Amino acid sequence: EAKGQGKGRQVSYTAEMDQRTAEQSRLAADLRTALDTDQLYLLYQPIVAMPGGELYGVEALVRWTHPERGPVGPGVFIPAAERTGLIVPLGSWILQEACRQAADWLATLQDDAPRTVTVNVSARQLREAGFAEEVEAVLRRTGLPPHVLTVEVTETAVFDGGTALTELRAIAELGVNIALDDFGTGHSSLGLLRTCPADILKVDKSFVDDITEGGQNAVVVAALIGICDGLHLRAVAEGVETAEQAAELYRLGYRYAQGYHYARPLPAAEIEARSRCGVAA
Ligand code: C2E
Ligand code: MG
Ligand code: MG
Ligand code: MG
């Protein structure tokens, strides 16, 4: 890269960063209002059993309809919420709402209810002292049995150091399942799988994307199922978009998947309807 060009890019890159930071601050301010005014809601994406595609569990995914901008994706507002600390009250609301919904499904659907309801937890939440106590309190308040809840964290969040691992262990002690999200994309070390009380490993979409083309990712995906089997972890393949990918994953030994091939994130009522007939798609 030419020196002059590099410098020019540096300047515009910084300006872009400033703009993005300003944009995130605006969003965070609006998000604070959103929390109090019903602009947020949860969708639930089915996690299915292969090869049949029966609904096994769901992952709660937050959505925001901004009064002027319309829908804003979590890929945009979650980072803003993390940066400002707003993720802590936002995450509390998400946890409470998902557990309330899960308890409701259990009461109305009984044996047909999703076996597990997964909630994404940010590094920032996990670092808060007393997060495990909060989980315990939410379970008590909603009456949800701990084994129905799965707390999903990224490897990076666990590696954050400090108290994250302690909190995670305390959550696992409650009987709540722990899933490692986006596995393979962060600063993962296989050692983490021994020190962290994980039950579920979610193989990131980026690895699943080209497995049918026989690329290097196919080797990674094949190796990960071996590790999961050996360590008694449940492997979930994320971002499965085609029947070919599903077939290849099944052939490699995967038994759980999530992705548009089976279902998009859906409103709670739609999950209930599909649970009653035992299918995801
Ligand atoms: P994630 O936890 O890895 O969630 C999976 C994302 O992949 C979701 O995007 C989902 O809609 C999308 N997805 C699922 N299957 C497919 C597929 O087959 N193809 C494609 N192209 N995408 C697929 P979403 O809902 O936009 O969420 C993005 C990220 O935002 C999540 O990634 C998670 O990191 C974060 N997020 C979402 N909801 C929450 C939440 O309630 N709390 C926290 N802390 N983070 C959240
Ligand atoms: Mg997730
Ligand atoms: Mg994920
Ligand atoms: Mg992902």
GROMACS .gro file of C-alpha atoms and ligand atoms in nm:
model
  330
    1GLU     CA    1   0.000   0.000   0.000
    2ALA     CA    2   0.138   0.345  -0.099
    3LYS     CA    3   0.237   0.572   0.190
    4GLY     CA    4   0.031   0.875   0.084
    5GLN     CA    5  -0.273   0.667   0.015
    6GLY     CA    6  -0.237   0.490   0.347
    7LYS     CA    7  -0.233   0.819   0.532
    8GLY     CA    8  -0.541   0.949   0.348
    9ARG     CA    9  -0.728   0.632   0.430
   10GLN     CA   10  -0.627   0.667   0.792
   11VAL     CA   11  -0.789   1.012   0.812
   12SER     CA   12  -1.114   0.910   0.648
   13TYR     CA   13  -1.123   0.593   0.857
   14THR     CA   14  -1.101   0.802   1.176
   15ALA     CA   15  -1.374   1.037   1.053
   16GLU     CA   16  -1.587   0.736   0.979
   17MET     CA   17  -1.524   0.604   1.329
   18ASP     CA   18  -1.625   0.939   1.484
   19GLN     CA   19  -1.941   0.940   1.277
   20ARG     CA   20  -2.019   0.587   1.382
   21THR     CA   21  -1.962   0.670   1.749
   22ALA     CA   22  -2.193   0.972   1.724
   23GLU     CA   23  -2.452   0.756   1.551
   24GLN     CA   24  -2.421   0.495   1.827
   25SER     CA   25  -2.471   0.760   2.097
   26ARG     CA   26  -2.788   0.882   1.925
   27LEU     CA   27  -2.915   0.526   1.896
   28ALA     CA   28  -2.832   0.454   2.260
   29ALA     CA   29  -3.029   0.761   2.371
   30ASP     CA   30  -3.330   0.645   2.167
   31LEU     CA   31  -3.288   0.293   2.300
   32ARG     CA   32  -3.322   0.421   2.655
   33THR     CA   33  -3.667   0.553   2.560
   34ALA     CA   34  -3.747   0.234   2.370
   35LEU     CA   35  -3.698   0.028   2.686
   36ASP     CA   36  -3.978   0.220   2.859
   37THR     CA   37  -4.218   0.248   2.568
   38ASP     CA   38  -4.280  -0.097   2.423
   39GLN     CA   39  -4.068  -0.055   2.109
   40LEU     CA   40  -3.873  -0.373   2.183
   41TYR     CA   41  -3.990  -0.729   2.141
   42LEU     CA   42  -3.847  -1.078   2.105
   43LEU     CA   43  -3.859  -1.317   1.813
   44TYR     CA   44  -3.773  -1.685   1.856
   45GLN     CA   45  -3.574  -1.882   1.603
   46PRO     CA   46  -3.629  -2.259   1.608
   47ILE     CA   47  -3.337  -2.490   1.687
   48VAL     CA   48  -3.429  -2.820   1.524
   49ALA     CA   49  -3.336  -3.186   1.544
   50MET     CA   50  -3.193  -3.336   1.226
   51PRO     CA   51  -3.276  -3.499   0.997
   52GLY     CA   52  -3.650  -3.453   1.058
   53GLY     CA   53  -3.648  -3.082   1.146
   54GLU     CA   54  -3.864  -3.123   1.458
   55LEU     CA   55  -3.856  -2.823   1.687
   56TYR     CA   56  -3.613  -2.884   1.973
   57GLY     CA   57  -3.564  -2.540   2.122
   58VAL     CA   58  -3.564  -2.171   2.036
   59GLU     CA   59  -3.321  -1.880   2.052
   60ALA     CA   60  -3.465  -1.546   2.167
   61LEU     CA   61  -3.355  -1.261   1.940
   62VAL     CA   62  -3.437  -0.902   2.029
   63ARG     CA   63  -3.602  -0.666   1.781
   64TRP     CA   64  -3.651  -0.290   1.785
   65THR     CA   65  -3.898  -0.087   1.585
   66HIS     CA   66  -3.774   0.271   1.605
   67PRO     CA   67  -4.063   0.524   1.585
   68GLU     CA   68  -3.899   0.717   1.296
   69ARG     CA   69  -3.636   0.484   1.151
   70GLY     CA   70  -3.847   0.169   1.151
   71PRO     CA   71  -3.676  -0.162   1.227
   72VAL     CA   72  -3.315  -0.134   1.355
   73GLY     CA   73  -3.119  -0.462   1.359
   74PRO     CA   74  -2.955  -0.600   1.674
   75GLY     CA   75  -2.625  -0.603   1.484
   76VAL     CA   76  -2.651  -0.221   1.502
   77PHE     CA   77  -2.809  -0.146   1.840
   78ILE     CA   78  -2.657  -0.423   2.055
   79PRO     CA   79  -2.302  -0.288   2.002
   80ALA     CA   80  -2.435   0.062   2.085
   81ALA     CA   81  -2.599  -0.076   2.400
   82GLU     CA   82  -2.278  -0.257   2.497
   83ARG     CA   83  -2.070   0.056   2.450
   84THR     CA   84  -2.297   0.268   2.669
   85GLY     CA   85  -2.374   0.007   2.933
   86LEU     CA   86  -2.742   0.013   2.839
   87ILE     CA   87  -2.706  -0.357   2.760
   88VAL     CA   88  -2.736  -0.424   3.134
   89PRO     CA   89  -3.100  -0.304   3.176
   90LEU     CA   90  -3.179  -0.414   2.818
   91GLY     CA   91  -3.039  -0.760   2.889
   92SER     CA   92  -3.239  -0.782   3.211
   93TRP     CA   93  -3.557  -0.708   3.019
   94ILE     CA   94  -3.471  -0.971   2.754
   95LEU     CA   95  -3.393  -1.237   3.015
   96GLN     CA   96  -3.714  -1.170   3.207
   97GLU     CA   97  -3.931  -1.163   2.893
   98ALA     CA   98  -3.781  -1.484   2.746
   99CYS     CA   99  -3.820  -1.671   3.077
  100ARG     CA  100  -4.176  -1.546   3.118
  101GLN     CA  101  -4.255  -1.668   2.765
  102ALA     CA  102  -4.084  -2.003   2.826
  103ALA     CA  103  -4.280  -2.059   3.148
  104ASP     CA  104  -4.598  -1.967   2.962
  105TRP     CA  105  -4.524  -2.223   2.686
  106LEU     CA  106  -4.453  -2.486   2.948
  107ALA     CA  107  -4.790  -2.421   3.114
  108THR     CA  108  -4.993  -2.422   2.794
  109LEU     CA  109  -4.802  -2.673   2.576
  110GLN     CA  110  -4.660  -2.901   2.844
  111ASP     CA  111  -4.475  -3.188   2.669
  112ASP     CA  112  -4.492  -3.007   2.335
  113ALA     CA  113  -4.322  -2.693   2.467
  114PRO     CA  114  -3.973  -2.609   2.335
  115ARG     CA  115  -3.724  -2.809   2.545
  116THR     CA  116  -3.497  -2.512   2.579
  117VAL     CA  117  -3.519  -2.136   2.543
  118THR     CA  118  -3.186  -1.973   2.470
  119VAL     CA  119  -3.100  -1.618   2.574
  120ASN     CA  120  -2.795  -1.429   2.444
  121VAL     CA  121  -2.592  -1.270   2.722
  122SER     CA  122  -2.330  -1.004   2.647
  123ALA     CA  123  -1.983  -0.989   2.802
  124ARG     CA  124  -2.083  -0.670   2.982
  125GLN     CA  125  -2.377  -0.845   3.154
  126LEU     CA  126  -2.162  -1.140   3.254
  127ARG     CA  127  -1.910  -0.902   3.412
  128GLU     CA  128  -2.175  -0.743   3.636
  129ALA     CA  129  -2.137  -0.870   3.989
  130GLY     CA  130  -2.445  -1.066   4.087
  131PHE     CA  131  -2.555  -1.165   3.738
  132ALA     CA  132  -2.595  -1.527   3.848
  133GLU     CA  133  -2.819  -1.407   4.132
  134GLU     CA  134  -3.026  -1.217   3.878
  135VAL     CA  135  -3.072  -1.534   3.674
  136GLU     CA  136  -3.175  -1.719   3.988
  137ALA     CA  137  -3.424  -1.444   4.078
  138VAL     CA  138  -3.578  -1.445   3.728
  139LEU     CA  139  -3.620  -1.823   3.742
  140ARG     CA  140  -3.788  -1.795   4.080
  141ARG     CA  141  -4.013  -1.510   3.967
  142THR     CA  142  -4.126  -1.682   3.647
  143GLY     CA  143  -4.133  -2.035   3.789
  144LEU     CA  144  -3.924  -2.159   3.495
  145PRO     CA  145  -3.730  -2.480   3.571
  146PRO     CA  146  -3.357  -2.402   3.527
  147HIS     CA  147  -3.297  -2.686   3.279
  148VAL     CA  148  -3.532  -2.516   3.029
  149LEU     CA  149  -3.311  -2.206   3.013
  150THR     CA  150  -2.992  -2.187   2.808
  151VAL     CA  151  -2.758  -1.893   2.853
  152GLU     CA  152  -2.564  -1.825   2.533
  153VAL     CA  153  -2.231  -1.643   2.554
  154THR     CA  154  -1.944  -1.592   2.311
  155GLU     CA  155  -1.599  -1.735   2.375
  156THR     CA  156  -1.467  -1.381   2.383
  157ALA     CA  157  -1.707  -1.291   2.665
  158VAL     CA  158  -1.581  -1.581   2.874
  159PHE     CA  159  -1.221  -1.488   2.799
  160ASP     CA  160  -1.295  -1.135   2.911
  161GLY     CA  161  -1.130  -1.241   3.233
  162GLY     CA  162  -1.236  -1.102   3.568
  163THR     CA  163  -1.548  -1.253   3.710
  164ALA     CA  164  -1.709  -1.376   3.385
  165LEU     CA  165  -1.607  -1.737   3.435
  166THR     CA  166  -1.709  -1.729   3.802
  167GLU     CA  167  -2.055  -1.598   3.713
  168LEU     CA  168  -2.089  -1.858   3.439
  169ARG     CA  169  -2.001  -2.138   3.681
  170ALA     CA  170  -2.258  -2.008   3.931
  171ILE     CA  171  -2.522  -2.003   3.654
  172ALA     CA  172  -2.433  -2.360   3.556
  173GLU     CA  173  -2.464  -2.458   3.925
  174LEU     CA  174  -2.829  -2.348   3.912
  175GLY     CA  175  -2.891  -2.616   3.650
  176VAL     CA  176  -2.908  -2.370   3.360
  177ASN     CA  177  -2.747  -2.483   3.031
  178ILE     CA  178  -2.452  -2.291   2.892
  179ALA     CA  179  -2.398  -2.251   2.517
  180LEU     CA  180  -2.088  -2.109   2.349
  181ASP     CA  181  -2.206  -1.891   2.060
  182ASP     CA  182  -2.031  -1.822   1.728
  183PHE     CA  183  -1.773  -2.083   1.818
  184GLY     CA  184  -1.452  -2.059   1.622
  185THR     CA  185  -1.477  -1.688   1.537
  186GLY     CA  186  -1.336  -1.538   1.857
  187HIS     CA  187  -1.018  -1.589   2.049
  188SER     CA  188  -1.109  -1.945   2.119
  189SER     CA  189  -0.885  -2.196   2.271
  190LEU     CA  190  -0.982  -2.558   2.303
  191GLY     CA  191  -0.868  -2.529   2.666
  192LEU     CA  192  -1.172  -2.308   2.723
  193LEU     CA  193  -1.393  -2.609   2.663
  194ARG     CA  194  -1.243  -2.773   2.970
  195THR     CA  195  -1.243  -2.475   3.206
  196CYS     CA  196  -1.579  -2.331   3.101
  197PRO     CA  197  -1.892  -2.524   3.206
  198ALA     CA  198  -2.032  -2.545   2.850
  199ASP     CA  199  -2.310  -2.787   2.755
  200ILE     CA  200  -2.367  -2.669   2.398
  201LEU     CA  201  -2.134  -2.549   2.127
  202LYS     CA  202  -2.277  -2.344   1.843
  203VAL     CA  203  -2.067  -2.375   1.531
  204ASP     CA  204  -2.070  -2.036   1.360
  205LYS     CA  205  -2.244  -1.975   1.029
  206SER     CA  206  -1.918  -1.870   0.866
  207PHE     CA  207  -1.796  -2.231   0.896
  208VAL     CA  208  -2.124  -2.378   0.774
  209ASP     CA  209  -2.150  -2.146   0.472
  210ASP     CA  210  -1.926  -2.334   0.230
  211ILE     CA  211  -1.913  -2.688   0.368
  212THR     CA  212  -2.080  -2.828   0.058
  213GLU     CA  213  -1.803  -2.682  -0.160
  214GLY     CA  214  -1.552  -2.903   0.019
  215GLY     CA  215  -1.348  -2.605   0.137
  216GLN     CA  216  -1.126  -2.588   0.445
  217ASN     CA  217  -1.427  -2.504   0.658
  218ALA     CA  218  -1.557  -2.856   0.598
  219VAL     CA  219  -1.251  -2.984   0.782
  220VAL     CA  220  -1.314  -2.749   1.075
  221VAL     CA  221  -1.682  -2.844   1.095
  222ALA     CA  222  -1.590  -3.214   1.086
  223ALA     CA  223  -1.325  -3.170   1.358
  224LEU     CA  224  -1.562  -2.976   1.583
  225ILE     CA  225  -1.822  -3.253   1.590
  226GLY     CA  226  -1.550  -3.493   1.701
  227ILE     CA  227  -1.452  -3.260   1.985
  228CYS     CA  228  -1.815  -3.214   2.087
  229ASP     CA  229  -1.879  -3.588   2.092
  230GLY     CA  230  -1.561  -3.650   2.291
  231LEU     CA  231  -1.640  -3.381   2.548
  232HIS     CA  232  -2.015  -3.463   2.561
  233LEU     CA  233  -2.114  -3.124   2.426
  234ARG     CA  234  -2.425  -3.081   2.216
  235ALA     CA  235  -2.324  -2.934   1.882
  236VAL     CA  236  -2.561  -2.694   1.707
  237ALA     CA  237  -2.483  -2.582   1.351
  238GLU     CA  238  -2.579  -2.218   1.294
  239GLY     CA  239  -2.692  -2.046   0.976
  240VAL     CA  240  -2.798  -2.356   0.784
  241GLU     CA  241  -2.956  -2.215   0.467
  242THR     CA  242  -2.979  -2.509   0.226
  243ALA     CA  243  -3.089  -2.872   0.219
  244GLU     CA  244  -2.739  -2.962   0.092
  245GLN     CA  245  -2.574  -2.806   0.397
  246ALA     CA  246  -2.820  -2.985   0.628
  247ALA     CA  247  -2.750  -3.320   0.461
  248GLU     CA  248  -2.373  -3.272   0.481
  249LEU     CA  249  -2.393  -3.168   0.848
  250TYR     CA  250  -2.604  -3.472   0.927
  251ARG     CA  251  -2.357  -3.695   0.743
  252LEU     CA  252  -2.075  -3.548   0.956
  253GLY     CA  253  -2.268  -3.634   1.273
  254TYR     CA  254  -2.452  -3.311   1.355
  255ARG     CA  255  -2.796  -3.363   1.508
  256TYR     CA  256  -2.905  -3.006   1.586
  257ALA     CA  257  -2.928  -2.707   1.356
  258GLN     CA  258  -3.059  -2.355   1.327
  259GLY     CA  259  -3.104  -2.150   1.012
  260TYR     CA  260  -3.328  -2.011   0.742
  261HIS     CA  261  -3.348  -2.353   0.577
  262TYR     CA  262  -3.563  -2.459   0.873
  263ALA     CA  263  -3.710  -2.134   1.001
  264ARG     CA  264  -3.648  -1.763   1.042
  265PRO     CA  265  -3.685  -1.594   1.381
  266LEU     CA  266  -4.062  -1.605   1.452
  267PRO     CA  267  -4.318  -1.442   1.682
  268ALA     CA  268  -4.403  -1.640   1.997
  269ALA     CA  269  -4.752  -1.728   1.866
  270GLU     CA  270  -4.596  -1.893   1.560
  271ILE     CA  271  -4.363  -2.101   1.781
  272GLU     CA  272  -4.667  -2.212   1.978
  273ALA     CA  273  -4.853  -2.317   1.662
  274ARG     CA  274  -4.552  -2.513   1.532
  275SER     CA  275  -4.493  -2.677   1.871
  276ARG     CA  276  -4.848  -2.810   1.864
  277CYS     CA  277  -4.783  -2.991   1.536
  278GLY     CA  278  -4.426  -3.081   1.629
  279VAL     CA  279  -4.257  -2.925   1.327
  280ALA     CA  280  -4.032  -2.624   1.287
  281ALA     CA  281  -4.093  -2.554   0.923
  282C2E     P1  282  -2.633  -1.471   1.710
  282C2E     O1  283  -2.660  -1.487   1.856
  282C2E     O2  284  -2.522  -1.553   1.652
  282C2E     O3  285  -2.772  -1.500   1.641
  282C2E     C1  286  -2.786  -1.558   1.515
  282C2E     C2  287  -2.811  -1.454   1.410
  282C2E     O4  288  -2.805  -1.516   1.282
  282C2E     C3  289  -2.950  -1.390   1.417
  282C2E     O5  290  -2.940  -1.258   1.363
  282C2E     C4  291  -3.031  -1.476   1.321
  282C2E     O6  292  -3.146  -1.413   1.272
  282C2E     C5  293  -2.927  -1.499   1.213
  282C2E     N1  294  -2.951  -1.620   1.135
  282C2E     C6  295  -3.004  -1.736   1.178
  282C2E     N2  296  -3.009  -1.827   1.080
  282C2E     C7  297  -2.958  -1.765   0.970
  282C2E     C8  298  -2.936  -1.808   0.834
  282C2E     O7  299  -2.964  -1.922   0.793
  282C2E     N3  300  -2.880  -1.717   0.750
  282C2E     C9  301  -2.846  -1.591   0.790
  282C2E     N4  302  -2.793  -1.508   0.698
  282C2E     N5  303  -2.864  -1.548   0.917
  282C2E    C10  304  -2.919  -1.636   1.006
  282C2E     P2  305  -2.994  -1.133   1.445
  282C2E     O8  306  -3.125  -1.165   1.509
  282C2E     O9  307  -2.986  -1.018   1.351
  282C2E    O10  308  -2.888  -1.117   1.560
  282C2E    C11  309  -2.755  -1.082   1.532
  282C2E    C12  310  -2.672  -1.086   1.657
  282C2E    O11  311  -2.717  -0.986   1.749
  282C2E    C13  312  -2.684  -1.218   1.734
  282C2E    O12  313  -2.604  -1.314   1.677
  282C2E    C14  314  -2.641  -1.174   1.872
  282C2E    O13  315  -2.501  -1.167   1.879
  282C2E    C15  316  -2.700  -1.033   1.881
  282C2E     N6  317  -2.828  -1.041   1.952
  282C2E    C16  318  -2.951  -1.066   1.902
  282C2E     N7  319  -3.043  -1.068   2.000
  282C2E    C17  320  -2.975  -1.047   2.116
  282C2E    C18  321  -3.013  -1.040   2.254
  282C2E    O14  322  -3.130  -1.058   2.291
  282C2E     N8  323  -2.914  -1.014   2.346
  282C2E    C19  324  -2.783  -0.999   2.308
  282C2E     N9  325  -2.692  -0.975   2.402
  282C2E    N10  326  -2.744  -1.007   2.180
  282C2E    C20  327  -2.838  -1.030   2.085
  283MG      MG  328  -2.680  -1.640   1.975
  284MG      MG  329  -2.495  -1.748   1.713
  285MG      MG  330  -2.356  -1.605   1.483
   0.00000   0.00000   0.00000
